[in-house]
Coordinates of C-alpha atoms in Angstrom, one line a residue:
X754 CA -71.2 -129.5 142.7
X755 CA -69.0 -128.7 145.5
X756 CA -66.3 -126.3 144.6
X757 CA -63.0 -127.1 146.1
X758 CA -61.3 -124.8 148.6
X759 CA -57.7 -123.5 148.0
X760 CA -55.6 -125.3 150.6
X761 CA -52.9 -122.7 150.8
X762 CA -52.9 -120.6 153.9
X763 CA -52.7 -116.8 153.3
X764 CA -52.7 -115.5 156.9
X765 CA -49.4 -113.8 156.2
X766 CA -50.4 -112.2 152.9
X767 CA -49.4 -108.5 152.8
X768 CA -51.4 -106.2 150.6
X769 CA -49.8 -103.2 149.0
X770 CA -52.1 -100.9 151.0
X771 CA -50.9 -102.2 154.3
X772 CA -47.3 -102.1 153.2
X773 CA -47.5 -98.6 152.0
X774 CA -49.3 -97.6 155.2
X775 CA -46.4 -99.0 157.2
X776 CA -43.9 -97.3 154.9
X777 CA -45.6 -94.0 155.3
X778 CA -45.7 -94.3 159.1
X779 CA -42.0 -95.2 159.3
X780 CA -41.0 -92.2 156.9
X781 CA -43.1 -89.9 159.2
X782 CA -41.1 -91.1 162.2
X783 CA -37.8 -90.7 160.5
X784 CA -38.8 -87.2 159.4
X785 CA -39.1 -85.9 163.0
X786 CA -35.4 -85.8 163.6
X787 CA -33.1 -82.9 163.1
X788 CA -32.0 -81.5 159.8
X789 CA -28.7 -83.2 160.1
X790 CA -30.5 -86.6 160.0
X791 CA -32.3 -85.8 156.7
X792 CA -29.8 -87.7 154.5
X793 CA -30.0 -90.7 156.8
X794 CA -33.7 -90.6 156.9
X795 CA -34.1 -90.5 153.1
X796 CA -31.8 -93.5 152.8
X797 CA -33.8 -95.4 155.4
X798 CA -37.1 -94.5 153.6
X799 CA -35.6 -95.6 150.2
X800 CA -34.6 -98.9 151.6
X801 CA -38.0 -99.3 153.3
X802 CA -39.6 -98.5 149.9
X803 CA -37.5 -101.1 148.1
X804 CA -38.5 -103.6 150.8
X805 CA -42.2 -102.9 150.5
X806 CA -42.0 -103.3 146.6
X807 CA -40.1 -106.5 146.9
X808 CA -42.7 -107.9 149.4
X809 CA -45.5 -107.0 147.2
X810 CA -43.8 -108.3 144.1
X811 CA -43.1 -111.5 146.0
X812 CA -46.8 -111.9 146.9
X813 CA -47.8 -111.4 143.2
X814 CA -45.4 -114.3 142.4
X815 CA -46.8 -116.5 145.2
X816 CA -50.4 -115.9 143.9
X817 CA -49.4 -116.6 140.4
X818 CA -47.6 -119.9 141.4
X819 CA -50.5 -121.0 143.4
X820 CA -53.2 -120.2 140.8
X821 CA -51.7 -120.4 137.3
X822 CA -51.7 -124.2 137.1
X823 CA -55.6 -124.1 137.2
X824 CA -55.7 -121.8 134.3
X825 CA -56.2 -123.3 130.7
X826 CA -56.2 -122.3 127.2
X827 CA -59.6 -123.0 125.5
X828 CA -59.4 -123.8 121.9
X829 CA -62.7 -124.1 120.0
X830 CA -63.0 -125.7 116.6
X831 CA -65.6 -125.1 114.0
X832 CA -65.8 -126.7 110.6
X833 CA -62.5 -128.4 111.3
X834 CA -60.5 -125.1 111.7
X835 CA -60.0 -123.0 114.9
X836 CA -63.1 -120.9 115.5
X837 CA -62.1 -119.2 118.9
X838 CA -59.6 -119.0 121.5
X839 CA -60.0 -118.0 125.2
X840 CA -59.2 -118.9 128.7
X841 CA -60.8 -121.0 131.5
X842 CA -60.0 -122.3 134.9
X843 CA -60.4 -125.5 136.9
X844 CA -63.1 -125.2 139.8
X845 CA -63.4 -128.9 140.7
X846 CA -61.9 -132.3 139.9
X847 CA -63.7 -132.5 136.6
X848 CA -65.0 -129.1 135.7
X849 CA -63.6 -126.0 134.0
X850 CA -65.3 -122.5 133.8
X851 CA -65.2 -120.3 130.8
X852 CA -67.4 -117.8 129.0
X853 CA -70.4 -118.8 127.1
X854 CA -69.2 -116.5 124.2
X855 CA -65.8 -118.5 124.3
X856 CA -67.4 -122.0 124.1
X857 CA -70.0 -120.6 121.5
X858 CA -72.0 -123.4 119.9
X859 CA -69.4 -126.1 120.4
X860 CA -70.1 -129.3 122.2
X861 CA -66.5 -130.2 122.5
X862 CA -63.5 -128.0 123.0
X863 CA -59.7 -128.6 123.5
X864 CA -57.9 -127.5 126.6
X865 CA -54.2 -126.9 127.1
X866 CA -52.9 -126.9 130.6
X867 CA -49.8 -125.1 131.9
X868 CA -47.7 -128.2 131.7
X869 CA -48.4 -128.4 128.0
X870 CA -50.8 -131.3 128.3
X871 CA -53.9 -131.3 126.1
X872 CA -57.3 -132.6 127.0
X873 CA -60.7 -132.8 125.3
X874 CA -63.7 -131.4 127.2
X875 CA -67.4 -131.6 126.7
X876 CA -69.6 -128.4 127.1
X877 CA -72.0 -129.7 129.8
X878 CA -73.8 -126.4 130.4
X879 CA -73.9 -122.9 129.2
X880 CA -75.8 -119.8 130.0
X881 CA -75.9 -116.8 127.6
X882 CA -77.6 -114.5 130.2
X883 CA -74.5 -114.7 132.6
X884 CA -72.1 -115.5 129.7
X885 CA -70.7 -118.6 131.7
X886 CA -70.2 -122.2 130.4
X887 CA -69.0 -125.3 132.3
X888 CA -66.7 -127.8 130.6
X889 CA -66.3 -131.4 131.8
X890 CA -62.8 -132.9 131.6
X891 CA -62.4 -136.7 132.1
X892 CA -58.8 -136.5 133.3
X893 CA -57.6 -133.2 134.6
X894 CA -53.7 -133.2 135.0
X895 CA -52.7 -133.7 138.7
X896 CA -50.7 -130.4 138.5
X897 CA -54.0 -128.3 138.2
X898 CA -55.4 -127.6 141.6
X899 CA -59.0 -126.1 141.6
X900 CA -59.6 -122.4 142.3
X901 CA -62.4 -121.3 144.6
X902 CA -64.8 -118.6 144.0
X903 CA -64.4 -115.9 146.7
X904 CA -67.3 -115.6 149.3
X905 CA -66.3 -112.0 150.0
X906 CA -67.6 -108.8 148.4
X907 CA -65.1 -107.1 146.1
X908 CA -64.1 -103.6 147.2
X909 CA -63.1 -100.6 145.1
X910 CA -59.3 -100.2 145.4
X911 CA -58.6 -103.8 146.1
X912 CA -55.7 -105.3 144.2
X913 CA -56.5 -108.0 141.7
X914 CA -54.6 -110.1 139.2
X915 CA -56.0 -111.2 135.8
X916 CA -54.6 -114.7 134.6
X917 CA -55.1 -116.1 131.3
X918 CA -54.0 -116.2 127.7
X919 CA -54.2 -112.8 126.2
X920 CA -53.7 -113.0 122.3
X921 CA -53.1 -116.7 122.8
X922 CA -50.0 -116.0 124.9
X923 CA -50.2 -118.6 127.6
X924 CA -50.0 -118.3 131.3
X925 CA -50.0 -114.6 131.5
X926 CA -50.6 -112.3 134.4
X927 CA -51.7 -108.6 134.7
X928 CA -52.1 -106.6 137.9
X929 CA -54.6 -103.8 138.7
X930 CA -57.3 -102.7 141.0
X931 CA -61.1 -103.1 141.3
X932 CA -62.1 -99.9 139.7
X933 CA -65.8 -100.4 140.3
X934 CA -68.5 -102.8 141.4
X935 CA -72.2 -103.5 140.6
X936 CA -71.7 -102.7 136.9
X937 CA -74.2 -103.8 134.3
X938 CA -72.7 -105.4 131.2
X939 CA -74.5 -105.6 127.9
X940 CA -75.7 -109.0 126.7
X941 CA -77.1 -110.2 123.3
X942 CA -80.1 -111.4 125.1
X943 CA -81.5 -107.9 125.9
X944 CA -81.0 -108.5 129.6
X945 CA -77.9 -107.1 131.2
X946 CA -75.4 -109.0 133.3
X947 CA -75.6 -107.6 136.7
X948 CA -73.2 -107.2 139.6
X949 CA -70.1 -107.2 137.4
X950 CA -66.7 -106.0 138.4
X951 CA -64.8 -103.3 136.7
X952 CA -60.9 -103.4 136.8
X953 CA -58.0 -101.6 135.3
X954 CA -56.0 -104.7 135.2
X955 CA -55.1 -105.1 131.4
X956 CA -57.3 -107.7 129.7
X957 CA -57.2 -108.4 126.0
X958 CA -58.9 -111.0 123.5
X959 CA -57.9 -114.3 124.9
X960 CA -58.3 -113.4 128.5
X961 CA -62.0 -114.0 128.3
X962 CA -63.0 -116.9 130.6
X963 CA -59.9 -116.7 132.8
X964 CA -60.0 -115.8 136.6
X965 CA -59.7 -112.4 138.2
X966 CA -58.1 -113.3 141.5
X967 CA -57.5 -111.4 144.7
X968 CA -54.2 -111.6 146.7
X969 CA -55.5 -114.6 148.6
X970 CA -55.7 -116.6 145.4
X971 CA -59.5 -116.7 145.2
X972 CA -61.5 -116.0 142.0
X973 CA -63.4 -112.8 142.4
X974 CA -64.8 -113.1 139.0
X975 CA -64.7 -114.6 135.5
X976 CA -63.0 -112.1 133.0
X977 CA -65.7 -111.1 130.5
X978 CA -64.0 -108.5 128.2
X979 CA -61.8 -105.5 128.0
X980 CA -63.1 -102.2 126.7
X981 CA -59.7 -100.5 126.2
X982 CA -58.3 -97.5 128.0
X983 CA -57.6 -99.7 131.1
X984 CA -61.2 -100.7 131.4
X985 CA -61.9 -104.4 131.7
X986 CA -64.8 -106.3 133.3
X987 CA -65.4 -109.6 135.1
X988 CA -68.6 -111.6 135.9
X989 CA -68.8 -111.6 139.7
X990 CA -68.0 -114.6 141.9
X991 CA -71.5 -113.9 143.5
X992 CA -73.3 -114.6 140.3
X993 CA -70.9 -117.4 139.2
X994 CA -71.5 -119.1 142.6
X995 CA -75.2 -119.4 141.7
X996 CA -74.8 -120.3 138.1
X997 CA -71.9 -122.6 137.8
X998 CA -73.2 -125.4 140.1
X999 CA -76.4 -125.5 138.1
X1000 CA -74.7 -125.7 134.7
X1001 CA -72.6 -128.5 135.9
X1002 CA -75.5 -130.5 137.4
X1003 CA -78.4 -129.6 135.1
X1004 CA -76.8 -128.1 132.0
X1005 CA -78.7 -124.9 132.4
X1006 CA -79.6 -122.2 134.9
X1007 CA -83.0 -120.4 135.3
X1008 CA -82.9 -116.7 136.0
X1009 CA -85.7 -115.0 137.9
X1010 CA -88.0 -112.9 135.6
X1011 CA -90.1 -109.9 136.6
X1012 CA -91.0 -108.7 133.2
X1013 CA -90.8 -104.9 133.3
X1014 CA -88.8 -102.2 131.6
X1015 CA -87.6 -99.5 133.9
X1016 CA -86.0 -96.0 133.8
X1017 CA -84.1 -94.3 136.6
X1018 CA -85.8 -91.7 138.7
X1019 CA -83.9 -88.5 138.2
X1020 CA -84.7 -84.9 139.3
X1021 CA -86.9 -84.2 136.4
X1022 CA -88.9 -87.4 136.6
X1023 CA -89.2 -86.9 140.3
X1024 CA -90.6 -83.4 139.8
X1025 CA -93.1 -84.5 137.1
X1026 CA -94.3 -87.4 139.3
X1027 CA -94.5 -85.4 142.5
X1028 CA -92.0 -87.7 144.2
X1029 CA -90.2 -86.7 147.4
X1030 CA -86.7 -87.6 146.1
X1031 CA -85.1 -88.8 142.9
X1032 CA -84.7 -92.3 143.9
X1033 CA -86.0 -95.8 142.6
X1034 CA -86.9 -97.0 139.2
X1035 CA -90.1 -96.0 137.2
X1036 CA -92.0 -98.9 135.6
X1037 CA -92.0 -97.8 131.9
X1038 CA -93.5 -100.9 130.4
X1039 CA -94.8 -104.3 131.5
X1040 CA -94.4 -107.3 129.2
X1041 CA -97.5 -109.4 128.3
X1042 CA -97.9 -112.7 130.2
X1043 CA -95.1 -111.6 132.6
X1044 CA -95.3 -111.9 136.4
X1045 CA -95.7 -108.1 136.7
X1046 CA -98.7 -108.0 134.4
X1047 CA -101.7 -106.8 136.3
X1048 CA -99.6 -106.3 139.4
X1049 CA -97.4 -103.4 138.5
X1050 CA -98.6 -100.4 136.7
X1051 CA -96.5 -98.8 133.8
X1052 CA -96.4 -95.0 132.9
X1053 CA -99.4 -93.7 131.1
X1054 CA -98.4 -90.3 129.8
X1055 CA -95.7 -87.8 129.1
X1056 CA -95.2 -84.3 130.6
X1057 CA -93.0 -81.5 129.3
X1058 CA -90.6 -80.0 131.8
X1059 CA -88.3 -77.3 130.5
X1060 CA -89.1 -78.7 127.0
X1061 CA -88.0 -82.2 128.0
X1062 CA -90.5 -85.0 127.6
X1063 CA -90.8 -86.8 131.0
X1064 CA -92.9 -89.9 131.5
X1065 CA -95.6 -89.8 134.2
X1066 CA -97.8 -92.1 136.0
X1067 CA -96.9 -95.7 136.8
X1068 CA -95.3 -97.4 139.8
X1069 CA -91.9 -96.4 141.2
X1070 CA -90.1 -99.5 142.6
X1071 CA -88.3 -98.5 145.8
X1072 CA -87.7 -102.0 147.5
X1073 CA -88.0 -105.7 146.9
X1074 CA -88.3 -107.9 150.0
X1075 CA -87.0 -105.1 152.1
X1076 CA -83.9 -104.5 150.0
X1077 CA -83.8 -100.8 148.7
X1078 CA -83.8 -100.4 145.0
X1079 CA -82.2 -97.0 144.4
X1080 CA -81.3 -97.6 140.8
X1081 CA -81.5 -100.0 137.8
X1082 CA -78.3 -101.8 138.8
X1083 CA -79.6 -102.6 142.2
X1084 CA -82.8 -104.0 140.8
X1085 CA -81.0 -106.4 138.4
X1086 CA -78.5 -107.4 141.1
X1087 CA -81.3 -108.1 143.6
X1088 CA -83.3 -110.2 141.1
X1089 CA -80.1 -112.1 140.1
X1090 CA -78.6 -112.7 143.4
X1091 CA -81.3 -112.7 145.9
X1092 CA -84.3 -114.5 144.2
X1093 CA -85.2 -117.5 142.1
X1094 CA -88.1 -118.5 139.8
X1095 CA -91.0 -119.5 142.0
X1096 CA -90.2 -117.1 144.8
X1097 CA -93.0 -114.8 145.8
X1098 CA -91.7 -111.4 146.5
X1099 CA -93.0 -108.2 148.1
X1100 CA -92.4 -105.1 146.1
X1101 CA -92.8 -101.7 147.6
X1102 CA -93.8 -99.0 145.1
X1103 CA -94.8 -95.4 145.1
X1104 CA -98.3 -95.2 143.3
X1105 CA -100.0 -92.0 142.7
X1106 CA -97.9 -90.5 145.6
X1107 CA -98.7 -93.2 148.1
X1108 CA -96.5 -96.1 149.3
X1109 CA -97.9 -99.5 148.6
X1110 CA -96.7 -103.1 148.8
X1111 CA -97.7 -105.7 146.2
X1112 CA -96.9 -109.3 145.7
X1113 CA -96.1 -111.4 142.8
X1114 CA -94.4 -114.8 141.9
X1115 CA -91.4 -114.6 139.7
X1116 CA -91.0 -116.9 136.8
X1117 CA -88.1 -118.2 134.7
X1118 CA -86.9 -115.9 131.9
X1119 CA -88.5 -116.6 128.6
X1120 CA -86.4 -117.9 125.7
X1121 CA -84.8 -115.3 123.7
X1122 CA -84.0 -115.1 119.9
X1123 CA -80.3 -114.2 119.7
X1124 CA -79.1 -111.9 116.8

């Protein structure tokens, strides 16, 4: 599926960071004058501050106007009564993205567009591992232009806008920053959702499935959930760019499977295993019939350090295909974003104090029994 590009040019977009930088610079220049000019300088800086805020607010309005018509209310019915409510957004002429947990077990859902038109949509593909689902709509209203997933990497401190239907309140916007990246989100499958975005933009029930957009109007991610206290999360565009086209075309997406349980290498674990530095992940267990079985070695004992039990033995994974693996998050992200089932990968490990490289062929994740 070819995801459409947003046609609007954003070459003149002004971020708050650039505007505030300009304002600070101007105020500094004003402040170099004589004391008699202090009142005039303050007035100039106040006017500049108001202009900065006005320009930023104007950009928020522009992004909202450009993107909001792509955002839909997703209404899910079960046993002839509403069973769920969430958000989604148009990504192509016929497709809408939302969360798997919003679509649930439904095969058909109802969508309400910004212009109050209703459409029925078929759930053509869903993936519980990434919590994404794709809906097909026969007749998307002309007013709803598709959003594009961003090709860029989110950066901490970047301004973002969450669009959706919190608490069923349609066509809402909230503003915030990217608070963190490469977060691992819990999943009922037992596998985490990697490479997620953390934001302080307020998100509430009903926002799930809507876009988290940057100030260029591109979707940085798909809102996943809010955890309260100004913490919300979104599934990254990087993961969605891999999963969504497969769901639209094939109805499913196969994730690469290694078949290990790991623990982070901290100072105590590094000491117990005579490692040079606390870095990488220790293979705690290898699943039977997994690609890693017979290739990677799990821990084989426990040592007490300062009365704390610490696992010893086993491989410490430090790189996959040349990509450093400093922690669990990077392991999950590398497997999710850089590999596919059927790929043969080189895994660099520390085994009994020596660096070694082993090869194995990744497989699709096995089916899981959901609670």
